[in-house]
PDB file of C-alpha atoms and ligand atoms in Angstrom:
ATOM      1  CA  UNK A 257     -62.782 -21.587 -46.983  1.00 36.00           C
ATOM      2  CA  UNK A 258     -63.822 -19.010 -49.272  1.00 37.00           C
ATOM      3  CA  UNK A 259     -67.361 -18.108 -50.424  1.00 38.00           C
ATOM      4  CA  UNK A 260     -68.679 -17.783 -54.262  1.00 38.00           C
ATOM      5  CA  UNK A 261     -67.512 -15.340 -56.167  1.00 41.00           C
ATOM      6  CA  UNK A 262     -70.142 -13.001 -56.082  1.00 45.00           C
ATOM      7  CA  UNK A 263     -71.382 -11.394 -59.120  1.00 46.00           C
ATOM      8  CA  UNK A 264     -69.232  -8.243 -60.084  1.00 53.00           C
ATOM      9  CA  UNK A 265     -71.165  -4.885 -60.167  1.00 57.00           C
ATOM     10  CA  UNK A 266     -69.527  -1.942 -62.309  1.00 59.00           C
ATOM     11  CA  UNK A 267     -70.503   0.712 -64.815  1.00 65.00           C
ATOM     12  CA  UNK A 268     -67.225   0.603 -66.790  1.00 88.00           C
ATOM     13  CA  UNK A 269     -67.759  -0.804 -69.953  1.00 91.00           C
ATOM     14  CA  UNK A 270     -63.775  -1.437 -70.338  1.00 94.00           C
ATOM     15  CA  UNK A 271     -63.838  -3.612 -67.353  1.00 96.00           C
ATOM     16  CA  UNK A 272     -64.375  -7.707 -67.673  1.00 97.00           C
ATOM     17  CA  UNK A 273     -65.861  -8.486 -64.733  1.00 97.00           C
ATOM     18  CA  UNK A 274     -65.136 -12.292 -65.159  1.00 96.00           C
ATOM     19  CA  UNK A 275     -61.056 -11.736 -64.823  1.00 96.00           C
ATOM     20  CA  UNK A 276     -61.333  -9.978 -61.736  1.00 98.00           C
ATOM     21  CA  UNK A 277     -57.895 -10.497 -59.831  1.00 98.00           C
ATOM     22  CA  UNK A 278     -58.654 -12.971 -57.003  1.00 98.00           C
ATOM     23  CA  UNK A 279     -55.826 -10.639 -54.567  1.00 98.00           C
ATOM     24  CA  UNK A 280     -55.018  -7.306 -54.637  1.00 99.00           C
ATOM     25  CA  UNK A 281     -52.651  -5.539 -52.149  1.00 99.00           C
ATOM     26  CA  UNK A 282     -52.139  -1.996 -52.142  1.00 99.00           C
ATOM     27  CA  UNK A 283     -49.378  -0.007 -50.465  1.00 98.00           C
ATOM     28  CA  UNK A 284     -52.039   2.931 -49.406  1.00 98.00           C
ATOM     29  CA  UNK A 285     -49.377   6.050 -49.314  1.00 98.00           C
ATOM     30  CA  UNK A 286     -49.806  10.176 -50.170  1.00 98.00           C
ATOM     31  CA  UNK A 287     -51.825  10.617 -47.386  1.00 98.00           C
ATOM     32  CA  UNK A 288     -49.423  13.790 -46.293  1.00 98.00           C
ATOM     33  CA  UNK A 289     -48.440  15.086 -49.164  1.00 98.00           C
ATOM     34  CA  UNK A 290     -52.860  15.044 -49.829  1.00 98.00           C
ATOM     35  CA  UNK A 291     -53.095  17.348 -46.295  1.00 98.00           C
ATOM     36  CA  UNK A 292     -49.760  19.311 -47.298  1.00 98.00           C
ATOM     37  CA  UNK A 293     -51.831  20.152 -50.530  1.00 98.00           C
ATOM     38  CA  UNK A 294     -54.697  21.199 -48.585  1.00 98.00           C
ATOM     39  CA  UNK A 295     -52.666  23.092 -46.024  1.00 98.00           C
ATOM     40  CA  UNK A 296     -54.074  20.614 -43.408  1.00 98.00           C
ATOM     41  CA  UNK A 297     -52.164  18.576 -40.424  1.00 97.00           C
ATOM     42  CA  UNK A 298     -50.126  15.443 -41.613  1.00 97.00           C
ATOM     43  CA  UNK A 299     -53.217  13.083 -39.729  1.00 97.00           C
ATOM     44  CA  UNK A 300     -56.107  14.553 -41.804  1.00 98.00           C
ATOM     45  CA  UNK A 301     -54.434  12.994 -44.473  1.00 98.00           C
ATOM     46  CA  UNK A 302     -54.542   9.315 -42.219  1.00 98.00           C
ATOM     47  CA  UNK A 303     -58.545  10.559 -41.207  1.00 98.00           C
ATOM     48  CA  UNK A 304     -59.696  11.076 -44.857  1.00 98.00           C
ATOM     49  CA  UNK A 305     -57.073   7.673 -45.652  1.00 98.00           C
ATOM     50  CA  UNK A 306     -59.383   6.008 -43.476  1.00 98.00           C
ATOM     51  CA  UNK A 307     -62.520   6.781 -45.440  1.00 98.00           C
ATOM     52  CA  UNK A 308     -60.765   5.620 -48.386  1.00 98.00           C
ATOM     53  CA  UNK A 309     -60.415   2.180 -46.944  1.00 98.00           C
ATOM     54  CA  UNK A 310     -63.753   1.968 -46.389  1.00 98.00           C
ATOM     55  CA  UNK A 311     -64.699   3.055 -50.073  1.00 98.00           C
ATOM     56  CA  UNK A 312     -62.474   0.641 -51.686  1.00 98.00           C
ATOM     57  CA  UNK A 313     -63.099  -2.112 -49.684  1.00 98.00           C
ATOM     58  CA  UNK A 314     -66.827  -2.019 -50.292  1.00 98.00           C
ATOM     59  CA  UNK A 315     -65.940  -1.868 -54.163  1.00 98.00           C
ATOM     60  CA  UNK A 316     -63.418  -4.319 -54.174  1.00 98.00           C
ATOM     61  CA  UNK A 317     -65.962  -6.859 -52.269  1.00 98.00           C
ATOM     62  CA  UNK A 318     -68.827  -5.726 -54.859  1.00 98.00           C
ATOM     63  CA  UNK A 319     -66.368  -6.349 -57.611  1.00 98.00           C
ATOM     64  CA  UNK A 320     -65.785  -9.914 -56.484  1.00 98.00           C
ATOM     65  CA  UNK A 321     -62.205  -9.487 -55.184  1.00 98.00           C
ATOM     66  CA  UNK A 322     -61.459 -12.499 -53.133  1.00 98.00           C
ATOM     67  CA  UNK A 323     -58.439 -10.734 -50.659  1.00 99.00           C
ATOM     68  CA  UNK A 324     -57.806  -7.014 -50.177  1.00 99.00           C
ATOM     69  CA  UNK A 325     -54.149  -6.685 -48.139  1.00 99.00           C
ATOM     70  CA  UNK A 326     -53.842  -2.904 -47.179  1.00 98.00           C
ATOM     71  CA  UNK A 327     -50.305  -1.930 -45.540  1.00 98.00           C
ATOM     72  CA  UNK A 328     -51.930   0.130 -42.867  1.00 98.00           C
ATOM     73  CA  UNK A 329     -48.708   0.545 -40.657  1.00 98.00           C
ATOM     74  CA  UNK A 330     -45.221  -0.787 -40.997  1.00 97.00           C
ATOM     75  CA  UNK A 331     -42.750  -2.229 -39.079  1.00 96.00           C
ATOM     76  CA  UNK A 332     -40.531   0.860 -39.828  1.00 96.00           C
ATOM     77  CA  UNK A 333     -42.973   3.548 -39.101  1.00 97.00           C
ATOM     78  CA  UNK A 334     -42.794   3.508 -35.654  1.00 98.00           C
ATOM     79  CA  UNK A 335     -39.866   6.055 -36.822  1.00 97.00           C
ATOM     80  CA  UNK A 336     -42.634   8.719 -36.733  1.00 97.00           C
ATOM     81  CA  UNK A 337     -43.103  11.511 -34.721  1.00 96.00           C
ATOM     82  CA  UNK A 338     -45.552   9.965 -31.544  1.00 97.00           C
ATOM     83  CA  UNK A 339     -48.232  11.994 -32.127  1.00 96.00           C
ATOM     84  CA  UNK A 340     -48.375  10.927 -35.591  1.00 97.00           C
ATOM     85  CA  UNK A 341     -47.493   6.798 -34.716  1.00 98.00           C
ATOM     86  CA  UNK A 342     -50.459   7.678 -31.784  1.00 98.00           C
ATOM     87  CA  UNK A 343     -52.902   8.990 -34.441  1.00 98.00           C
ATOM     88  CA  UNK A 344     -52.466   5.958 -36.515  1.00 98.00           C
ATOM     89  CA  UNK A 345     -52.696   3.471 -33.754  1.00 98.00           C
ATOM     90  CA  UNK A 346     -56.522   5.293 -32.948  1.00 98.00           C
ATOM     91  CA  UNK A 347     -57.544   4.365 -36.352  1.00 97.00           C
ATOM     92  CA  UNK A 348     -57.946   0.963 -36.353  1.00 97.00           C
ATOM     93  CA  UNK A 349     -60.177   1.576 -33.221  1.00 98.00           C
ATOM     94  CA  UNK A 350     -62.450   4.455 -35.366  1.00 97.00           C
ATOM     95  CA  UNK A 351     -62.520   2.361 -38.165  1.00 97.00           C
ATOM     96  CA  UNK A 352     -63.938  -0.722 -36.749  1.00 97.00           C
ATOM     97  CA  UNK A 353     -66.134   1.176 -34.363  1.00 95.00           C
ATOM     98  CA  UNK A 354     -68.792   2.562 -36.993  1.00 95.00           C
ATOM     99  CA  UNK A 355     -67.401  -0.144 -39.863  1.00 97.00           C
ATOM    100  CA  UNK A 356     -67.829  -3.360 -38.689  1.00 98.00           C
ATOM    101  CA  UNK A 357     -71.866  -3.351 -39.374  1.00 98.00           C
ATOM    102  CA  UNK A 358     -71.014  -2.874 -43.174  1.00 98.00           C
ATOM    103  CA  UNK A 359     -68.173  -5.129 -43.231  1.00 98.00           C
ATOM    104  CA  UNK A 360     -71.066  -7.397 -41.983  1.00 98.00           C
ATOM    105  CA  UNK A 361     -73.794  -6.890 -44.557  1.00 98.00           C
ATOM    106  CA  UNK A 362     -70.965  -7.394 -47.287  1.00 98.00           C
ATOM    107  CA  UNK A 363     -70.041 -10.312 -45.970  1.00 98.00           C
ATOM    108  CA  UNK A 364     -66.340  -9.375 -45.280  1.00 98.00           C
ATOM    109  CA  UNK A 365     -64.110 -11.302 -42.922  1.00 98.00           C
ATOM    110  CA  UNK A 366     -61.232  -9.112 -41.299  1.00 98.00           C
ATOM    111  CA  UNK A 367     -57.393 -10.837 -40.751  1.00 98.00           C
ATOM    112  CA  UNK A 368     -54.391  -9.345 -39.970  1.00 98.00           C
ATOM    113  CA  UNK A 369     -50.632  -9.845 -40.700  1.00 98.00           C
ATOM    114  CA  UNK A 370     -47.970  -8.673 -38.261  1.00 98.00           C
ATOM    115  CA  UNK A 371     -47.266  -8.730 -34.721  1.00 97.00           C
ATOM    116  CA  UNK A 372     -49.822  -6.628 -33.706  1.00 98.00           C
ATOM    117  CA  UNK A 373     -48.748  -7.695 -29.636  1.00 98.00           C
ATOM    118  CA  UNK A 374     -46.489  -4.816 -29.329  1.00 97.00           C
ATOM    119  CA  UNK A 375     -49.692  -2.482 -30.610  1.00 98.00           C
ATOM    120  CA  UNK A 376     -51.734  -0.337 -27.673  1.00 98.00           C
ATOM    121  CA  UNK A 377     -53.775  -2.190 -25.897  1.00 98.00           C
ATOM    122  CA  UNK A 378     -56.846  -0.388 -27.334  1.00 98.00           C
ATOM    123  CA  UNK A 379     -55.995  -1.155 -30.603  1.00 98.00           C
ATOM    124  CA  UNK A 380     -55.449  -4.520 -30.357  1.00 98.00           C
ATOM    125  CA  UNK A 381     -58.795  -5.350 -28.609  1.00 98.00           C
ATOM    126  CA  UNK A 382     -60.644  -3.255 -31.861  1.00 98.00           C
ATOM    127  CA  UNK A 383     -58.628  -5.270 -34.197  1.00 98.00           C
ATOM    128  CA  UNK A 384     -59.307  -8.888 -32.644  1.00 98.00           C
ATOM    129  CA  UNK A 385     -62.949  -7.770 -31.770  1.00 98.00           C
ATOM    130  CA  UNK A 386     -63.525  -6.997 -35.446  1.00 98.00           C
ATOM    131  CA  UNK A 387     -61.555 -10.308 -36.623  1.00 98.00           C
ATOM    132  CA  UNK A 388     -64.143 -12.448 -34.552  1.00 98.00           C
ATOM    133  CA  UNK A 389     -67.500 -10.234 -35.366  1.00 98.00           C
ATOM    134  CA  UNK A 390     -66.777 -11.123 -39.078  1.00 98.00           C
ATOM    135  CA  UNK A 391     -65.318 -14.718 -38.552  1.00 98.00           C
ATOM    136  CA  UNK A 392     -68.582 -15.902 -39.849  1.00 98.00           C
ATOM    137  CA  UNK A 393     -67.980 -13.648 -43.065  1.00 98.00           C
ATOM    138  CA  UNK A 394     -67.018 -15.833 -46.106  1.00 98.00           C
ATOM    139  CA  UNK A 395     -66.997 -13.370 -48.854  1.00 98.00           C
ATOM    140  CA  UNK A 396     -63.920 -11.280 -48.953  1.00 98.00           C
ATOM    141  CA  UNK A 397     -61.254 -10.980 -46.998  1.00 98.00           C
ATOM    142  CA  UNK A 398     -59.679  -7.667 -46.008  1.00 98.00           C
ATOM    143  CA  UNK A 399     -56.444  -8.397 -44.727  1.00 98.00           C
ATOM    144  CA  UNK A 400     -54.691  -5.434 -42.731  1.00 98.00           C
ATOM    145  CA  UNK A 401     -50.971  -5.145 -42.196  1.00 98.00           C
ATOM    146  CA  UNK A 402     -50.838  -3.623 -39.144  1.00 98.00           C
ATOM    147  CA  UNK A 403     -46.419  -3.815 -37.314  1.00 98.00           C
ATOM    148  CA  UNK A 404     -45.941  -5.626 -40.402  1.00 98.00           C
ATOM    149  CA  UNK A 405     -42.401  -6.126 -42.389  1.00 98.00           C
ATOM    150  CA  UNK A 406     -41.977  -8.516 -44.930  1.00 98.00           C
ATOM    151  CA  UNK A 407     -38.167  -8.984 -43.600  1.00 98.00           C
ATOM    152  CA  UNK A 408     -39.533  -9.484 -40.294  1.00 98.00           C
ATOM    153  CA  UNK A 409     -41.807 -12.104 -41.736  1.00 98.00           C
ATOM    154  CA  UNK A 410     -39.107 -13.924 -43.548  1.00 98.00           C
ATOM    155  CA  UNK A 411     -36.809 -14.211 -40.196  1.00 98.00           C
ATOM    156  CA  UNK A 412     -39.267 -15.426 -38.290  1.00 98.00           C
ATOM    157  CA  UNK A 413     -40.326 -17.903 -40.567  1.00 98.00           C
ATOM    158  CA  UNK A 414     -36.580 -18.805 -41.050  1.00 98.00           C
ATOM    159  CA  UNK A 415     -36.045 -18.962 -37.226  1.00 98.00           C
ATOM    160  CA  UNK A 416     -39.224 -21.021 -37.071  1.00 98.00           C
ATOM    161  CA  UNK A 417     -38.346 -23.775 -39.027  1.00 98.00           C
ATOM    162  CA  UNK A 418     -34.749 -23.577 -38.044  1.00 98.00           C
ATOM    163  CA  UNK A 419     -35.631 -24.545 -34.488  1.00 98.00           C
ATOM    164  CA  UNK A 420     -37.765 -27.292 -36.066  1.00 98.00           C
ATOM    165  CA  UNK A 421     -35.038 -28.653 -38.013  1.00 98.00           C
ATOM    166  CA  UNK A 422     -32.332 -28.299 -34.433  1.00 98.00           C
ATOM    167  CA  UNK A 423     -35.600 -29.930 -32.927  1.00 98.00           C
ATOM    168  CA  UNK A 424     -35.565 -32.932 -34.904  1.00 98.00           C
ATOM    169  CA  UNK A 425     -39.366 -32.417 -35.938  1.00 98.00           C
ATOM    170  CA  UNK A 426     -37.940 -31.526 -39.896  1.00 98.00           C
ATOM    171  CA  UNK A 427     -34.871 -32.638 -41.765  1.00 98.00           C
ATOM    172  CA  UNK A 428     -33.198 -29.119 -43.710  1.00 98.00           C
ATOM    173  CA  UNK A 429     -34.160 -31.019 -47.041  1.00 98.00           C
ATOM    174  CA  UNK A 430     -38.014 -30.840 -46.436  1.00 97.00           C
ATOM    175  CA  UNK A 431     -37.027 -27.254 -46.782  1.00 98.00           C
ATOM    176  CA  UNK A 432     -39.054 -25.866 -49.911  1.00 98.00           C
ATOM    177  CA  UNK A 433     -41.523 -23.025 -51.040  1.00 97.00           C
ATOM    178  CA  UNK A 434     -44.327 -24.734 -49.398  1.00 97.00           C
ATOM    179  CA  UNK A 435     -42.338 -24.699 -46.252  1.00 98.00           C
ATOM    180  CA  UNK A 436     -42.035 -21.130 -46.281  1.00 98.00           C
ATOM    181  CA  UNK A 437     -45.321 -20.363 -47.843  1.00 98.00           C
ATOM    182  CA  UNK A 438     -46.684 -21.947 -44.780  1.00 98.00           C
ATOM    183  CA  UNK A 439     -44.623 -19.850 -42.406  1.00 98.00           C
ATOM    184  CA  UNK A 440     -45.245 -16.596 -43.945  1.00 98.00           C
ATOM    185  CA  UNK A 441     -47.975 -14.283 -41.879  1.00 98.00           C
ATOM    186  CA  UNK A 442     -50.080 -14.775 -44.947  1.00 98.00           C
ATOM    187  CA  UNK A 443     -50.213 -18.826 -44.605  1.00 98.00           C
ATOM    188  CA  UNK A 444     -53.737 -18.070 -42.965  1.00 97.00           C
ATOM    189  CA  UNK A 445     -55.114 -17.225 -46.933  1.00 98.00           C
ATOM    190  CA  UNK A 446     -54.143 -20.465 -47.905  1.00 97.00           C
ATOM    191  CA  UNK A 447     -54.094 -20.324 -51.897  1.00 97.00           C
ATOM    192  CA  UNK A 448     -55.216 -17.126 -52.022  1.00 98.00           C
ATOM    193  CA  UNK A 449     -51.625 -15.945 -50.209  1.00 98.00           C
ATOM    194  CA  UNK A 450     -50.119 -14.257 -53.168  1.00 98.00           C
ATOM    195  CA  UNK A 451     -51.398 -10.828 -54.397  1.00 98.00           C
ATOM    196  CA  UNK A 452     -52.280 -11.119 -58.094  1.00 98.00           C
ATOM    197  CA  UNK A 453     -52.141  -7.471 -58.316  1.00 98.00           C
ATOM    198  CA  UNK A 454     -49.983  -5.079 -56.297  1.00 98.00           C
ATOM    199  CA  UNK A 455     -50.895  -0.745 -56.296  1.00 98.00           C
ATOM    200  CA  UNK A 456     -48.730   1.651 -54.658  1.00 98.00           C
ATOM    201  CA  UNK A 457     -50.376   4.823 -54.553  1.00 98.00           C
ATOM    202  CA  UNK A 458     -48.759   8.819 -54.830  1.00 98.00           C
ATOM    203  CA  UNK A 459     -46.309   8.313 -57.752  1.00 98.00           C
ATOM    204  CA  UNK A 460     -43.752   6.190 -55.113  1.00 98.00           C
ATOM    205  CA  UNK A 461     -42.193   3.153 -56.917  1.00 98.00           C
ATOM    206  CA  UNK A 462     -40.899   0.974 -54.363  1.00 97.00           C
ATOM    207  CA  UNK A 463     -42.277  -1.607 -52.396  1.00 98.00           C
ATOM    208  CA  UNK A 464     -41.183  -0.761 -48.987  1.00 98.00           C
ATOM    209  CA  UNK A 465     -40.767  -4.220 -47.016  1.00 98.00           C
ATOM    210  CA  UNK A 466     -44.151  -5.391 -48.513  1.00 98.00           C
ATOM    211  CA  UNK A 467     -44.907  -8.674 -49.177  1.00 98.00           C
ATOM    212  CA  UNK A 468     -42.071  -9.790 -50.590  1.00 98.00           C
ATOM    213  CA  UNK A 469     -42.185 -13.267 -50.876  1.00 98.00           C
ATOM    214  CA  UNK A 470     -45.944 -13.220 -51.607  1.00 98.00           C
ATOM    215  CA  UNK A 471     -45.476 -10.827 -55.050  1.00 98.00           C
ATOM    216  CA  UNK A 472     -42.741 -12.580 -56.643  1.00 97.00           C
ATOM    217  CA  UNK A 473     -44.988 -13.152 -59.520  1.00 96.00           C
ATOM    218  CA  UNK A 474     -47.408  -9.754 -58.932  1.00 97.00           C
ATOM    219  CA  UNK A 475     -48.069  -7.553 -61.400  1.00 97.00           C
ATOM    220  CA  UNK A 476     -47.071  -3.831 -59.790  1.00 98.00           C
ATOM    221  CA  UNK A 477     -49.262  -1.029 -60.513  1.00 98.00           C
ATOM    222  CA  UNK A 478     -47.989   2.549 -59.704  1.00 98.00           C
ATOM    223  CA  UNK A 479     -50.497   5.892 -59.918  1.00 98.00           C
ATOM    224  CA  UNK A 480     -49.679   9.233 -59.210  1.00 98.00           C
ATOM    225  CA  UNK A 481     -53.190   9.485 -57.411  1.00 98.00           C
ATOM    226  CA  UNK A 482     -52.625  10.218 -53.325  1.00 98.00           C
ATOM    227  CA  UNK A 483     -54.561   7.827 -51.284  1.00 98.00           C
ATOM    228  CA  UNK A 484     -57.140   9.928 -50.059  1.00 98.00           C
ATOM    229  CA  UNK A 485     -58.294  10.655 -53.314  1.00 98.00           C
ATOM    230  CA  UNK A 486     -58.564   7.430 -55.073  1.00 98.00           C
ATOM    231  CA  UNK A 487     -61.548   5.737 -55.091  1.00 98.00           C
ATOM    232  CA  UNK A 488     -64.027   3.127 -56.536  1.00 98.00           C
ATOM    233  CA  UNK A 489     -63.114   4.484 -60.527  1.00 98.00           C
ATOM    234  CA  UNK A 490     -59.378   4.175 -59.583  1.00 98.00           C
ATOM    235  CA  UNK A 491     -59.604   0.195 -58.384  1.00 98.00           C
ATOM    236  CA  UNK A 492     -61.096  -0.090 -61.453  1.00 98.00           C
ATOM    237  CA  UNK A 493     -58.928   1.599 -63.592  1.00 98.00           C
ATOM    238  CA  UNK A 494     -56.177  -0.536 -62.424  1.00 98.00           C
ATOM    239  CA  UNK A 495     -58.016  -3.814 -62.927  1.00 98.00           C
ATOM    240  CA  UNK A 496     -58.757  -3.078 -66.691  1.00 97.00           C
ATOM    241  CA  UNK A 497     -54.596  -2.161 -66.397  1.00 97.00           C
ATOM    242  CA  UNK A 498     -54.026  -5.870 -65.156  1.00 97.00           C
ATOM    243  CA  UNK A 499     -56.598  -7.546 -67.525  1.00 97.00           C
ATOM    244  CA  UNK A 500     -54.266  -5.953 -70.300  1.00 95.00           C
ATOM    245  CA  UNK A 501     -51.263  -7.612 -68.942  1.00 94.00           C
ATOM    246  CA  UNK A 502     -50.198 -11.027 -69.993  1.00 86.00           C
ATOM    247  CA  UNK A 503     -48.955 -13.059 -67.070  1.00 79.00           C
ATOM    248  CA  UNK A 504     -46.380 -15.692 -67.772  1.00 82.00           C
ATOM    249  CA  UNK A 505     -44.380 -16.566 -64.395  1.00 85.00           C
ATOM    250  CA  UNK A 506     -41.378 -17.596 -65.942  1.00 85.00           C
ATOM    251  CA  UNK A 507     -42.944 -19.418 -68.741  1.00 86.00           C
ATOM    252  CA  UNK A 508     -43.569 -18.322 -72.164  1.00 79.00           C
ATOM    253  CA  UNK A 509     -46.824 -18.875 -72.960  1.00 65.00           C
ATOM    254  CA  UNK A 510     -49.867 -16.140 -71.563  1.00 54.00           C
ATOM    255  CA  UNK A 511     -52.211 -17.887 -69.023  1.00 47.00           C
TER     256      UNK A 511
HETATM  257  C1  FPP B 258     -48.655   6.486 -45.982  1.00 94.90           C
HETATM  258  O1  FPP B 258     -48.863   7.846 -46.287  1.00 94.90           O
HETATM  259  C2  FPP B 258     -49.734   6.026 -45.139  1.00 94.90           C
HETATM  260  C3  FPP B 258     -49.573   5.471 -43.906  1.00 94.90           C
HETATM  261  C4  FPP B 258     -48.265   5.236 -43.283  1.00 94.90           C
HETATM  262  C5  FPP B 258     -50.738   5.088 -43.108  1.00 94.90           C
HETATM  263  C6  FPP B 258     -51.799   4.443 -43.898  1.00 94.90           C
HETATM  264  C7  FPP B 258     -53.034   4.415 -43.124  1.00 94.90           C
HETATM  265  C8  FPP B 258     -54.246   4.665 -43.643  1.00 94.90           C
HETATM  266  C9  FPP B 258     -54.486   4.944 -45.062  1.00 94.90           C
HETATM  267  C10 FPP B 258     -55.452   4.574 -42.826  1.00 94.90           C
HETATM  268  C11 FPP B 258     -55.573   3.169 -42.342  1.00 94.90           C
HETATM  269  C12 FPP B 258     -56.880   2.868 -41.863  1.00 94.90           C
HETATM  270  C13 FPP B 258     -57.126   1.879 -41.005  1.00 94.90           C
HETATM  271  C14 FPP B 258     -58.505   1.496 -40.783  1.00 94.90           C
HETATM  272  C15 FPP B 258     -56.074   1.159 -40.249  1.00 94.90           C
HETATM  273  P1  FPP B 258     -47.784   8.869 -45.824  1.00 94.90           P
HETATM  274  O2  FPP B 258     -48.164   9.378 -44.486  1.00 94.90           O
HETATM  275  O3  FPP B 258     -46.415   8.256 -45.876  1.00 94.90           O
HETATM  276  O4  FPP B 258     -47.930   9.994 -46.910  1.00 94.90           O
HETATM  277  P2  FPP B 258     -46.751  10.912 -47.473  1.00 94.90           P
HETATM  278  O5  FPP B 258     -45.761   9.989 -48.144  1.00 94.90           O
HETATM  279  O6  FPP B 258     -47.460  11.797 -48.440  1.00 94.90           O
HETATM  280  O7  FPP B 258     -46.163  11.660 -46.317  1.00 94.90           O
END
């Protein structure tokens, strides 16, 4: 399913580019406090956001990351003011419009988690148009959460496999992490589901309904920088973080 790695390219020394993680996720937040800084509107925070995704994902493919998940919009932000959720819901469509060409030539293959039905109709046409113009793509994988919540994930997986089991098609005990794993939204990355390396940007530390089953075992990466303003040094930066972890799910030996 998934290409070769492709050689890393970087200029920091520091960085090894044969323990790349194979899946980062990043919960991509400061975008308003970055315009409220600026003295800007709350969306040119989301505009310049936008810019960022495209930066990051070219040096996270370039780097040799294998899956980049990027919580674009939640299940729970629908709580913002409308012209904010409507500003949002236009960026998917400006970001594929001019991107898609470069997601192309570096070989990236869009997916989405989340039930992106209940998104404007505009949106979702940009979205599945750019998930079959790079279906051919098998470098990385950028992986958008768009109406995603990992709560909402994990009830309809539950209800899915509970009507299986009522249906007679399972029996409860074939009920395991594979099970799950294979009802999650992120069952489509195969063994590449689970994010090696989680970043939450703006000095937050929470996770916010993201991923949850998939990061049981993530390292978590927090950085005071706002979204807008990280960049290709800052992916980086917390890659040479992770390759100084030691990873031991549960064990108590390093990998
Ligand atoms: C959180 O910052 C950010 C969001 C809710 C939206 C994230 C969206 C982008 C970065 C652009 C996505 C691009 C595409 C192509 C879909 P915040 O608004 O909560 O910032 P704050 O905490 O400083 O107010």
């Amino acid at each position: 399913m998934f290409g070769k790695k492709e050689v890393s390219s970087t200029s920091n020394a520091n960085l090894d580019p044969t323990r790349i993680p194979n899946h980062i996720a990043i919960i991509m937040d400061g975008n308003g406090r970055w315009a409220q800084k600026r003295h800007l509107p709350r969306i040119a925070g989301h505009k310049q956001g936008m810019q960022t995704v495209k930066t990051v994902t070219i040096a996270a493919s370039e780097l040799g990351v294998k899956v980049l998940s990027l919580y674009a919009f939640s299940t729970e932000n629908w709580k913002r003011p409308s012209s904010e959720v409507n500003y949002l819901m236009q960026l998917p469509i400006k970001f594929f419009s001019t991107f898609v060409p470069d997601l192309v030539k570096h070989n990236v293959r869009v997916m989405v988690m989340g039930d992106i039905t209940k998104l404007p109709a505009g949106t979702q046409k940009a979205v599945n148009d750019a998930i079959k113009d790079t279906a051919d793509c098998d470098g990385m994988i950028l992986n958008f959460a768009l109406n995603y919540g990992s709560r909402d994930e994990i009830i309809r997986a539950t209800k899915h496999i509970a009507e299986r089991v009522a249906a007679g098609e399972i029996s409860s005990k074939q009920i395991d992490e594979q099970l799950l794993s294979q009802n999650m939204m992120s069952a489509k990355l195969g063994d590449l589901a689970n994010p090696d390396l989680l970043i939450r940007t703006s000095g937050e530390e929470r996770i916010s309904n993201f991923m949850l089953w998939q990061i049981a075992y993530s390292e978590l990466e927090f950085t005071d920088v706002y979204w807008p303003d990280f960049d290709r040094t800052s992916l980086e930066d917390a890659i040479i973080e992770f390759q100084g972890r030691h990873r031991r799910y549960g064990g108590l030996k390093n990998n």
